[in-house]
Short mmCIF file of C-alpha atoms and ligand atoms in Angstrom, two decimals:
data_model
loop_
_atom_site.label_atom_id
_atom_site.label_comp_id
_atom_site.label_asym_id
_atom_site.label_seq_id
_atom_site.Cartn_x
_atom_site.Cartn_y
_atom_site.Cartn_z
CA MET D 19 22.96 -4.64 -17.58
CA LEU D 20 19.94 -3.56 -15.57
CA GLY D 21 20.18 -3.93 -11.79
CA GLN D 22 17.21 -4.75 -9.63
CA TRP D 23 16.27 -1.19 -8.80
CA GLN D 24 16.42 -0.25 -12.47
CA LEU D 25 14.15 -3.17 -13.31
CA ARG D 26 11.79 -2.07 -10.53
CA ALA D 27 11.67 1.53 -11.68
CA ALA D 28 11.18 0.49 -15.31
CA PHE D 29 8.41 -1.98 -14.32
CA ALA D 30 6.58 0.69 -12.32
CA ALA D 31 6.84 3.18 -15.16
CA ARG D 32 5.61 0.70 -17.79
CA LEU D 33 2.79 -0.47 -15.57
CA SER D 34 1.79 3.15 -15.11
CA ARG D 35 1.70 3.71 -18.90
CA MET D 36 -0.35 0.57 -19.40
CA TYR D 37 -2.83 1.45 -16.62
CA GLY D 38 -3.18 4.99 -17.98
CA ARG D 39 -4.25 3.52 -21.35
CA GLU D 40 -6.61 1.06 -19.65
CA VAL D 41 -8.15 3.48 -17.15
CA PRO D 42 -7.96 7.06 -18.49
CA ALA D 43 -9.20 8.51 -15.21
CA TYR D 44 -5.97 7.23 -13.63
CA ALA D 45 -4.04 9.46 -16.02
CA THR D 46 -6.11 12.40 -14.78
CA LEU D 47 -5.34 11.45 -11.18
CA VAL D 48 -1.62 11.37 -11.99
CA ASP D 49 -1.79 14.79 -13.67
CA VAL D 50 -3.69 16.37 -10.82
CA SER D 51 -1.28 14.79 -8.26
CA ARG D 52 1.66 16.29 -10.15
CA GLU D 53 0.03 19.73 -10.16
CA VAL D 54 -0.73 19.58 -6.44
CA ASN D 55 2.84 18.44 -5.69
CA GLU D 56 4.31 21.29 -7.72
CA ASP D 57 2.06 23.82 -5.95
CA VAL D 58 2.95 22.45 -2.51
CA LEU D 59 6.64 22.59 -3.37
CA ARG D 60 6.27 26.20 -4.52
CA ALA D 61 4.35 27.14 -1.35
CA ARG D 62 6.37 25.29 1.25
CA GLY D 63 9.82 25.13 -0.28
CA ALA D 64 12.31 22.69 1.20
CA ASP D 65 9.87 21.73 3.95
CA ALA D 66 7.70 20.01 1.31
CA GLU D 67 10.53 17.51 0.79
CA ARG D 68 10.89 16.61 4.45
CA LEU D 69 9.25 13.20 3.81
CA GLY D 70 10.89 12.45 0.47
CA THR D 71 12.46 14.31 -2.42
CA ILE D 72 10.04 15.68 -5.00
CA SER D 73 11.49 13.33 -7.60
CA ARG D 74 10.86 10.32 -5.42
CA VAL D 75 7.33 11.44 -4.50
CA THR D 76 6.38 12.25 -8.12
CA ALA D 77 7.48 8.86 -9.41
CA GLU D 78 6.15 6.99 -6.39
CA ARG D 79 3.33 4.45 -6.94
CA HIS D 80 1.79 1.54 -5.19
CA GLY D 81 -0.19 -1.07 -7.04
CA ALA D 82 -2.74 -3.62 -5.86
CA ILE D 83 -3.15 -7.13 -7.22
CA ARG D 84 -5.23 -10.10 -6.11
CA VAL D 85 -4.42 -13.80 -6.57
CA GLY D 86 -6.28 -17.02 -5.93
CA THR D 87 -3.95 -19.71 -4.57
CA PRO D 88 -0.81 -20.07 -2.44
CA GLU D 89 0.93 -21.26 -5.61
CA GLU D 90 -0.01 -18.08 -7.48
CA LEU D 91 1.18 -16.03 -4.51
CA ARG D 92 4.50 -17.86 -4.56
CA GLN D 93 4.89 -17.06 -8.28
CA ALA D 94 3.99 -13.41 -7.73
CA ALA D 95 6.63 -13.34 -5.00
CA ARG D 96 9.23 -14.60 -7.52
CA VAL D 97 8.31 -11.85 -10.01
CA PHE D 98 8.56 -9.18 -7.28
CA GLY D 99 11.69 -10.82 -5.89
CA ALA D 100 13.32 -10.16 -9.26
CA LEU D 101 12.54 -6.45 -8.69
CA GLY D 102 14.10 -6.48 -5.21
CA MET D 103 10.74 -6.42 -3.46
CA ARG D 104 10.14 -8.50 -0.34
CA PRO D 105 6.90 -9.36 1.43
CA VAL D 106 6.37 -6.99 4.38
CA GLY D 107 3.46 -7.03 6.76
CA PHE D 108 0.40 -9.24 7.13
CA TYR D 109 -3.07 -7.84 6.79
CA ASP D 110 -6.16 -9.91 7.58
CA LEU D 111 -9.11 -8.04 6.17
CA ARG D 112 -11.71 -10.76 6.71
CA GLU D 113 -13.02 -9.28 9.98
CA THR D 114 -12.49 -5.61 9.27
CA ALA D 115 -15.39 -4.66 7.07
CA ALA D 116 -19.11 -4.95 6.88
CA SER D 117 -18.78 -6.27 3.31
CA ALA D 118 -17.44 -9.78 2.71
CA LEU D 119 -13.72 -9.53 2.09
CA PRO D 120 -12.42 -13.12 1.78
CA ILE D 121 -8.74 -12.18 1.55
CA VAL D 122 -5.49 -11.85 3.49
CA SER D 123 -2.73 -9.62 2.20
CA THR D 124 0.89 -8.64 2.31
CA ALA D 125 2.83 -5.90 0.52
CA PHE D 126 5.89 -6.44 -1.66
CA ARG D 127 8.37 -3.59 -1.37
CA PRO D 128 12.07 -2.82 -1.20
CA VAL D 129 13.34 -2.73 2.36
CA ALA D 130 16.80 -1.11 2.28
CA GLU D 131 16.93 2.68 2.64
CA ASP D 132 18.96 3.27 -0.53
CA GLU D 133 16.63 0.96 -2.49
CA LEU D 134 13.58 2.84 -1.26
CA ALA D 135 15.21 6.13 -2.20
CA ARG D 136 15.90 4.86 -5.73
CA SER D 137 12.46 3.43 -6.38
CA PRO D 138 9.97 2.84 -3.53
CA PHE D 139 7.50 0.91 -5.73
CA ARG D 140 5.25 -1.43 -3.69
CA VAL D 141 2.39 -3.77 -4.44
CA PHE D 142 -0.43 -4.59 -2.01
CA THR D 143 -1.06 -8.26 -2.77
CA SER D 144 -4.15 -10.11 -1.64
CA LEU D 145 -4.75 -13.87 -1.52
CA LEU D 146 -8.26 -15.28 -1.71
CA THR D 147 -9.04 -17.34 1.41
CA VAL D 148 -10.60 -20.23 -0.50
CA SER D 149 -10.58 -22.55 2.52
CA ASP D 150 -12.51 -20.17 4.77
CA PRO D 151 -15.91 -21.82 5.25
CA ARG D 152 -17.55 -18.57 6.28
CA PHE D 153 -17.36 -17.49 2.64
CA PHE D 154 -17.18 -20.69 0.58
CA ASP D 155 -19.26 -23.80 1.22
CA ALA D 156 -17.85 -27.18 0.23
CA ASP D 157 -19.40 -27.18 -3.21
CA LEU D 158 -18.32 -23.68 -4.21
CA ARG D 159 -14.86 -24.33 -2.74
CA ALA D 160 -14.44 -27.43 -4.85
CA ARG D 161 -15.46 -25.63 -8.02
CA LEU D 162 -13.27 -22.65 -7.21
CA THR D 163 -10.26 -24.83 -6.45
CA ALA D 164 -10.68 -26.66 -9.78
CA PHE D 165 -11.09 -23.40 -11.69
CA LEU D 166 -7.97 -21.85 -10.13
CA ALA D 167 -5.95 -25.02 -10.68
CA GLY D 168 -6.69 -24.77 -14.38
CA ARG D 169 -5.24 -21.32 -14.97
CA GLU D 170 -1.75 -19.94 -15.27
CA LEU D 171 -1.05 -16.31 -14.26
CA PHE D 172 2.68 -16.28 -14.81
CA GLY D 173 4.26 -18.35 -17.58
CA PRO D 174 7.49 -20.44 -17.30
CA GLU D 175 9.59 -17.98 -19.37
CA LEU D 176 8.66 -15.06 -17.11
CA LEU D 177 9.35 -17.10 -13.95
CA ALA D 178 12.71 -18.35 -15.24
CA LEU D 179 13.82 -14.79 -16.03
CA ALA D 180 12.53 -13.64 -12.64
CA ASP D 181 14.54 -16.31 -10.82
CA ARG D 182 17.63 -15.35 -12.71
CA ALA D 183 17.22 -11.64 -11.99
CA GLU D 184 16.73 -12.41 -8.30
CA ALA D 185 19.76 -14.72 -8.10
CA GLU D 186 22.10 -12.48 -10.10
CA ARG D 187 20.54 -9.20 -8.98
CA GLU D 188 20.60 -7.92 -12.55
CA LEU D 189 19.75 -8.94 -16.12
CA PRO D 190 21.50 -8.20 -19.43
CA ASP D 191 19.63 -5.61 -21.50
CA ALA D 192 17.85 -8.00 -23.88
CA ASP D 193 16.71 -10.31 -21.09
CA ALA D 194 15.62 -7.38 -19.00
CA GLU D 195 13.50 -6.12 -21.92
CA ARG D 196 11.87 -9.53 -22.33
CA PHE D 197 11.29 -9.86 -18.60
CA LEU D 198 9.67 -6.45 -18.36
CA GLU D 199 7.47 -7.13 -21.38
CA LEU D 200 6.23 -10.43 -19.89
CA ALA D 201 5.88 -9.07 -16.37
CA VAL D 202 3.77 -6.07 -17.45
CA ARG D 203 1.65 -8.27 -19.73
CA ALA D 204 0.87 -10.62 -16.78
CA PHE D 205 -1.03 -7.72 -15.14
CA GLU D 206 -2.90 -6.50 -18.20
CA LEU D 207 -6.70 -6.72 -18.29
CA SER D 208 -7.61 -9.82 -20.31
CA THR D 209 -9.98 -9.64 -23.26
CA GLU D 210 -10.87 -13.31 -22.90
CA PRO D 211 -14.67 -13.71 -22.44
CA ILE D 212 -15.75 -14.29 -18.83
CA ASP D 213 -18.16 -17.09 -17.93
CA GLY D 214 -21.04 -14.92 -16.79
CA GLN D 215 -22.74 -17.55 -14.64
CA TRP D 216 -19.59 -18.50 -12.83
CA TYR D 217 -18.66 -14.89 -12.16
CA ALA D 218 -22.16 -14.21 -10.82
CA ALA D 219 -22.03 -17.27 -8.52
CA LEU D 220 -18.86 -15.89 -6.88
CA GLU D 221 -20.22 -12.38 -6.84
CA ARG D 222 -23.01 -13.54 -4.57
CA VAL D 223 -20.32 -14.29 -2.00
CA SER D 224 -18.10 -11.29 -2.70
CA ALA D 225 -17.32 -9.05 -5.67
CA VAL D 226 -13.67 -9.43 -4.71
CA ALA D 227 -13.93 -13.21 -4.92
CA ALA D 228 -15.43 -12.83 -8.41
CA ASP D 229 -12.73 -10.42 -9.49
CA ILE D 230 -10.09 -12.97 -8.37
CA GLY D 231 -11.63 -16.37 -9.09
CA GLY D 232 -14.11 -15.52 -11.83
CA VAL D 233 -11.50 -14.85 -14.52
CA ARG D 234 -8.59 -16.79 -15.97
CA SER D 235 -5.92 -14.14 -15.40
CA THR D 236 -4.99 -11.43 -12.96
CA HIS D 237 -4.80 -7.69 -13.49
CA ILE D 238 -3.64 -4.61 -11.72
CA ASN D 239 -6.57 -3.40 -9.62
CA HIS D 240 -5.32 0.12 -9.08
CA LEU D 241 -2.15 2.11 -9.22
CA THR D 242 -1.74 4.85 -6.69
CA PRO D 243 0.29 8.05 -7.01
CA ARG D 244 1.60 9.85 -3.92
CA VAL D 245 0.53 13.40 -3.26
CA LEU D 246 1.77 16.00 -0.80
CA ASP D 247 -1.67 17.48 -0.04
CA ILE D 248 -4.45 14.92 -0.27
CA ASP D 249 -7.22 17.29 0.83
CA GLU D 250 -6.33 19.66 -2.00
CA LEU D 251 -6.22 16.76 -4.45
CA TYR D 252 -9.64 15.59 -3.26
CA ARG D 253 -11.02 19.09 -3.95
CA ARG D 254 -9.51 19.35 -7.39
CA MET D 255 -10.70 15.91 -8.47
CA THR D 256 -14.21 16.68 -7.28
CA GLU D 257 -14.06 19.99 -9.21
CA ARG D 258 -13.22 18.05 -12.32
CA GLY D 259 -16.42 16.05 -11.86
CA ILE D 260 -14.73 12.82 -10.78
CA GLU D 261 -16.80 11.12 -8.10
CA MET D 262 -14.58 10.38 -5.11
CA ILE D 263 -15.49 8.08 -2.20
CA ASP D 264 -16.86 10.13 0.63
CA THR D 265 -13.88 9.96 3.00
CA ILE D 266 -10.15 10.15 3.27
CA GLN D 267 -9.01 7.02 5.13
CA GLY D 268 -6.45 7.19 7.91
CA PRO D 269 -5.54 10.05 10.26
CA PRO D 270 -7.51 13.31 9.93
CA ARG D 271 -6.28 16.51 8.43
CA TRP D 272 -4.84 18.49 11.30
CA THR D 273 -2.12 20.98 12.14
CA GLY D 274 0.30 18.45 13.69
CA PRO D 275 2.76 16.18 11.89
CA ASP D 276 1.63 13.88 9.07
CA VAL D 277 1.80 10.29 10.28
CA LEU D 278 1.25 6.90 8.66
CA LEU D 279 -0.90 7.03 5.57
CA ARG D 280 -3.92 8.93 4.29
CA GLN D 281 -5.73 7.51 1.29
CA THR D 282 -8.75 8.14 -0.83
CA SER D 283 -10.09 6.81 -4.14
CA PHE D 284 -12.50 7.48 -6.93
CA ARG D 285 -15.24 5.01 -7.52
CA ALA D 286 -14.71 1.98 -9.71
CA LEU D 287 -15.63 2.73 -13.29
CA ALA D 288 -17.65 0.49 -15.57
CA GLU D 289 -15.18 -1.16 -17.93
CA PRO D 290 -16.31 -3.10 -20.99
CA ARG D 291 -15.69 -6.82 -20.59
CA ALA D 292 -16.77 -9.69 -22.82
CA LEU D 293 -19.19 -12.08 -21.14
CA ARG D 294 -20.01 -15.59 -22.26
CA ALA D 295 -23.56 -16.93 -21.72
CA PRO D 296 -24.33 -20.64 -21.04
CA ASP D 297 -25.26 -21.12 -24.72
CA GLY D 298 -21.75 -20.04 -25.71
CA SER D 299 -22.73 -16.65 -27.14
CA VAL D 300 -20.50 -13.75 -26.22
CA SER D 301 -21.84 -10.29 -25.46
CA ARG D 302 -20.39 -6.97 -24.38
CA GLY D 303 -20.93 -6.47 -20.70
CA ALA D 304 -19.41 -4.15 -18.14
CA LEU D 305 -17.77 -4.70 -14.76
CA ARG D 306 -16.90 -2.20 -12.04
CA VAL D 307 -13.84 -3.49 -10.23
CA ARG D 308 -10.95 -1.17 -10.96
CA PHE D 309 -10.61 2.22 -9.45
CA GLY D 310 -8.18 5.04 -8.82
CA GLU D 311 -6.58 5.74 -5.48
CA VAL D 312 -4.22 8.37 -4.16
CA GLU D 313 -2.17 8.48 -0.96
CA ALA D 314 -0.27 10.89 1.25
CA ARG D 315 2.50 9.42 3.41
CA GLY D 316 3.60 10.49 6.84
CA ILE D 317 5.96 9.45 9.61
CA ALA D 318 6.16 5.75 10.62
CA LEU D 319 4.88 5.10 14.13
CA THR D 320 6.52 2.82 16.69
CA ARG D 321 4.50 -0.02 18.22
CA GLU D 322 3.40 2.38 20.94
CA GLY D 323 2.54 5.06 18.43
CA ARG D 324 0.55 2.58 16.37
CA ALA D 325 -1.32 1.36 19.46
CA LEU D 326 -2.23 5.01 20.19
CA TYR D 327 -3.39 5.41 16.59
CA ASP D 328 -5.61 2.33 16.89
CA ARG D 329 -7.01 3.55 20.21
CA LEU D 330 -7.82 6.94 18.69
CA LEU D 331 -9.65 5.30 15.79
CA THR D 332 -11.85 3.47 18.30
CA LEU D 333 -12.38 6.69 20.22
CA VAL D 334 -13.42 8.44 17.05
CA ASP D 335 -15.89 5.63 16.26
CA GLU D 336 -17.40 5.89 19.71
CA GLN D 337 -17.73 9.64 19.72
CA ALA D 338 -18.95 9.75 16.15
CA ALA D 339 -21.66 7.19 16.95
CA HIS D 340 -22.90 9.57 19.69
CA HIS D 341 -22.85 12.85 17.87
CA ILE D 342 -23.47 12.20 14.24
CA THR D 343 -26.80 12.44 12.53
CA ALA D 344 -27.49 10.40 9.48
CA ASP D 345 -26.89 13.00 6.76
CA ARG D 346 -23.51 14.65 7.26
CA THR D 347 -21.48 11.63 8.37
CA ALA D 348 -18.22 12.08 6.50
CA ALA D 349 -17.67 15.73 7.35
CA ASP D 350 -18.82 15.23 10.97
CA ARG D 351 -16.60 12.23 11.44
CA ALA D 352 -13.60 14.22 10.19
CA ALA D 353 -14.41 16.98 12.71
CA VAL D 354 -14.68 14.45 15.55
CA ALA D 355 -11.40 12.87 14.48
CA ARG D 356 -9.66 16.25 14.41
CA SER D 357 -10.77 17.08 17.92
CA VAL D 358 -9.78 13.60 19.28
CA TRP D 359 -6.39 14.02 17.61
CA THR D 360 -5.87 17.47 19.05
CA ARG D 361 -6.49 16.18 22.52
CA HIS D 362 -4.38 12.99 22.36
CA PHE D 363 -1.69 13.17 19.71
CA PRO D 364 1.64 15.02 20.03
CA PRO D 365 1.31 18.23 17.99
CA THR D 366 4.98 18.35 16.83
CA GLU D 367 7.61 16.05 15.41
CA HIS D 368 9.69 16.74 18.50
CA GLY D 369 6.81 15.60 20.67
CA LEU D 370 6.44 12.39 18.63
CA ALA D 371 10.14 11.64 19.04
CA ALA D 372 10.26 12.54 22.75
CA ALA D 373 7.27 10.33 23.53
CA GLY D 374 8.77 7.41 21.57
CA LEU D 375 5.74 7.30 19.33
CA GLY D 376 7.38 8.05 15.94
CA PHE D 377 10.35 6.57 14.10
CA PHE D 378 13.25 8.86 13.34
CA THR D 379 16.87 8.52 12.40
CA TYR D 380 19.32 10.56 14.43
CA HIS D 381 22.29 12.48 13.07
CA ALA D 382 25.08 14.39 14.76
CA VAL D 383 24.90 18.11 13.91
CA PRO D 384 28.25 19.10 12.37
CA ASP D 385 28.34 22.62 13.87
CA ARG D 386 27.13 21.47 17.29
CA PRO D 387 28.21 23.57 20.33
CA ALA D 388 31.98 23.84 19.87
CA ASP D 389 32.78 25.38 23.22
CA GLY D 390 34.38 22.16 24.45
CA SER D 391 31.42 21.24 26.66
CA ARG D 392 30.70 17.53 26.88
CA PRO D 393 27.49 16.31 25.24
CA PRO D 394 24.72 15.14 27.60
CA THR D 395 24.15 11.40 27.65
CA GLY D 396 20.38 11.03 26.98
CA LEU D 397 18.77 11.30 23.56
CA GLY D 398 16.36 13.97 24.80
CA GLY D 399 19.21 16.16 26.08
CA LEU D 400 21.19 15.68 22.87
CA LEU D 401 18.20 16.76 20.79
CA ASP D 402 17.31 19.69 23.00
CA GLY D 403 20.91 20.84 23.15
CA GLY D 404 21.23 20.87 19.37
CA TRP D 405 23.82 18.10 19.28
CA LEU D 406 21.54 15.82 17.31
CA ARG D 407 18.97 16.29 14.61
CA ALA D 408 16.07 13.86 14.11
CA GLU D 409 14.92 13.02 10.60
CA PRO D 410 11.53 11.37 10.23
CA ILE D 411 11.30 7.83 8.75
CA VAL D 412 8.54 7.64 6.19
CA TYR D 413 5.84 5.02 6.61
CA GLU D 414 6.29 2.58 3.76
CA ASP D 415 3.44 0.19 4.57
CA PHE D 416 -0.35 0.03 4.65
CA LEU D 417 -3.14 0.15 7.22
CA PRO D 418 -5.61 -2.75 7.50
CA ARG D 419 -8.62 -0.65 8.34
CA SER D 420 -7.93 1.87 5.60
CA ALA D 421 -7.37 -1.00 3.11
CA ALA D 422 -10.68 -2.51 4.09
CA GLY D 423 -12.30 0.91 3.67
CA ILE D 424 -10.80 1.26 0.19
CA PHE D 425 -11.96 -2.24 -0.78
CA GLN D 426 -15.41 -1.72 0.71
CA SER D 427 -16.16 1.67 -0.66
CA ASN D 428 -15.82 0.26 -4.11
CA LEU D 429 -18.20 -2.67 -3.62
CA SER D 430 -21.81 -2.07 -4.54
CA GLU D 431 -23.04 -5.33 -2.97
CA ALA D 432 -22.17 -6.42 0.51
CA GLY D 433 -21.88 -10.09 -0.49
CA SER D 434 -22.52 -12.76 2.10
CA ARG D 435 -20.69 -14.36 4.98
CA ASN D 436 -21.78 -17.16 7.26
CA SER D 437 -20.47 -15.80 10.54
CA GLY D 438 -21.76 -18.84 12.44
CA ARG D 439 -18.87 -20.88 11.05
CA GLU D 440 -15.35 -20.88 12.40
CA GLY D 441 -12.94 -18.98 10.13
CA SER D 442 -9.85 -20.83 8.91
CA ALA D 443 -6.50 -19.77 10.18
CA TYR D 444 -4.48 -17.65 7.79
CA ASP D 445 -1.53 -15.86 9.39
CA ALA D 446 1.85 -14.46 8.44
CA ASP D 447 3.50 -17.87 8.94
CA ARG D 448 1.07 -19.53 6.57
CA LEU D 449 1.82 -16.89 3.91
CA SER D 450 5.54 -17.24 4.53
CA GLY D 451 5.21 -21.00 4.10
CA ALA D 452 3.23 -20.58 0.90
CA MET D 453 5.84 -18.25 -0.59
CA CYS D 454 8.92 -19.96 0.82
CA ARG D 455 10.01 -16.51 1.99
CA ASP D 456 9.51 -14.77 5.26
CA VAL D 457 6.86 -12.12 5.63
CA LEU D 458 8.91 -9.40 7.28
CA ASP D 459 7.69 -7.36 10.24
CA PRO D 460 7.50 -3.66 9.35
CA PHE D 461 8.21 -2.49 12.92
CA THR D 462 11.44 -4.47 12.96
CA LEU D 463 12.55 -2.84 9.69
CA TYR D 464 11.96 0.68 11.03
CA GLU D 465 13.65 -0.19 14.34
CA ARG D 466 16.73 -1.42 12.53
CA GLN D 467 16.90 1.77 10.49
CA ARG D 468 16.68 3.89 13.64
CA ASP D 469 19.18 1.74 15.54
CA ARG D 470 21.73 1.88 12.69
CA SER D 471 21.64 5.69 12.89
CA LEU D 472 21.94 5.62 16.71
CA ALA D 473 24.96 3.32 16.49
CA GLN D 474 26.87 6.06 14.60
CA ILE D 475 26.26 8.71 17.25
CA PRO D 476 28.91 8.01 19.90
CA ARG D 477 31.72 8.14 17.32
CA ALA D 478 30.28 11.24 15.64
CA LEU D 479 29.98 13.08 18.96
CA ARG D 480 33.49 12.18 20.21
CA PRO D 481 35.58 15.39 20.40
CA GLN D 482 38.15 15.77 17.59
CA GLY D 483 41.43 14.13 18.43
CA ALA D 484 40.04 12.14 21.42
CA SER D 485 40.38 8.40 21.29
C1 OOG V 515 -6.42 -3.50 -2.29
C2 OOG V 515 -7.10 -2.49 -1.42
C3 OOG V 515 -6.14 -1.95 -0.38
C4 OOG V 515 -4.58 0.06 -0.04
O1 OOG V 515 -3.91 0.91 -0.58
O2 OOG V 515 -4.81 0.07 1.17
C5 OOG V 515 -5.17 -0.98 -0.89
C6 OOG V 515 -7.25 -3.99 -3.42
O3 OOG V 515 -8.28 -3.34 -3.73
O4 OOG V 515 -6.90 -4.99 -4.00
O5 OOG V 515 -4.78 -0.99 -2.06
NI1 NI V 516 -4.13 0.82 -2.68
#
């Protein structure tokens, strides 16, 4: 029998092998990430594992996929449900970027701490907003809807096995093997010729729309390893001659604690794809849609911490707009960000915890002062007095602005958007309805994890023998 976490770990590993064959630069990225992680571990020792054991971090991946219809999203949710992954967070990228991004997204991931520790695999999943008139006029929408209705991303055998795995939380070996085979195949790049005219018509609106609605199947867009020093990784990839995008998204490099998520990517590579012309002839073309991305994860921020993060991003934008000349934008922006951070962000984990900006779990220290003195009542006093130790909770989610930056930096054309029209409403409830499963709120998940640890404290601090 394979339980859900074993299915999830096996799926992630097989997907990684497949993507390494499809996109060899990804394999390089994985190698360099592993080297950087080993070097960081050697240099920093146990401290390097503060935000996850080296075995978790080395195996950790997130993937990105894109689907066209609510029905396809529901089916994807069944496949991920089989792997113990639930939809968490809602990301509306339509307004975030200069380029046209006609999508809304969620991320499928395990939510329980022990499940995350066993295999934290997650998939950023985007749904094309076909009914948004800013991107698709009535004619294109009708053609797109008809095209999407005529394709099948996930076959009945795969979905039946998925439902069984989700209901029984495990599959017998032979069924597990079949399920994994079909699930990985569903995300393989298709060799079926692409209708060149149709693809181009969608590309005029958005390259992302073409990647989703211009082909008859879906594919993994990227698979992202986790690295402990993303600046060092960036340097080493550049040294190897791999062209990276010009920035690292997310918080700047600085001397304080790592928070949230930092990400960067290498540019989409031209991949050979068969294209069909109107006369039916098929030729070898090339498309640039798939890329490599890498991430470094930090401490999850509370709602207040996240609001501060968002304010600082705006502050960095404003100051950068003042100070930066056209040529050295990326480096200058990073310098501005670092100085804004230094002025406004707590420089230590303790400061993050004390200000209620970061998520931690709290644990009684076994050899706490044993002189019979009574512990203080407040969390701050307990921490300062050495009664409690705070362990950071790792951020398991994504950032809308970074995601938009990742999408956008890999688009060569801006596409088009008719901003004069009213956008159609897509929100977390609409996605929940489409999937028949609730999109979970990431803050609530972190709060619960913290609160569960706090609930243990009074008992753990009670003097021995007292009742
Ligand atoms: C998803 C882009 C966003 C991330 O890590 O923020 C993303 C996509 O390109 O489909 O993967
Ligand atoms: Ni990604």
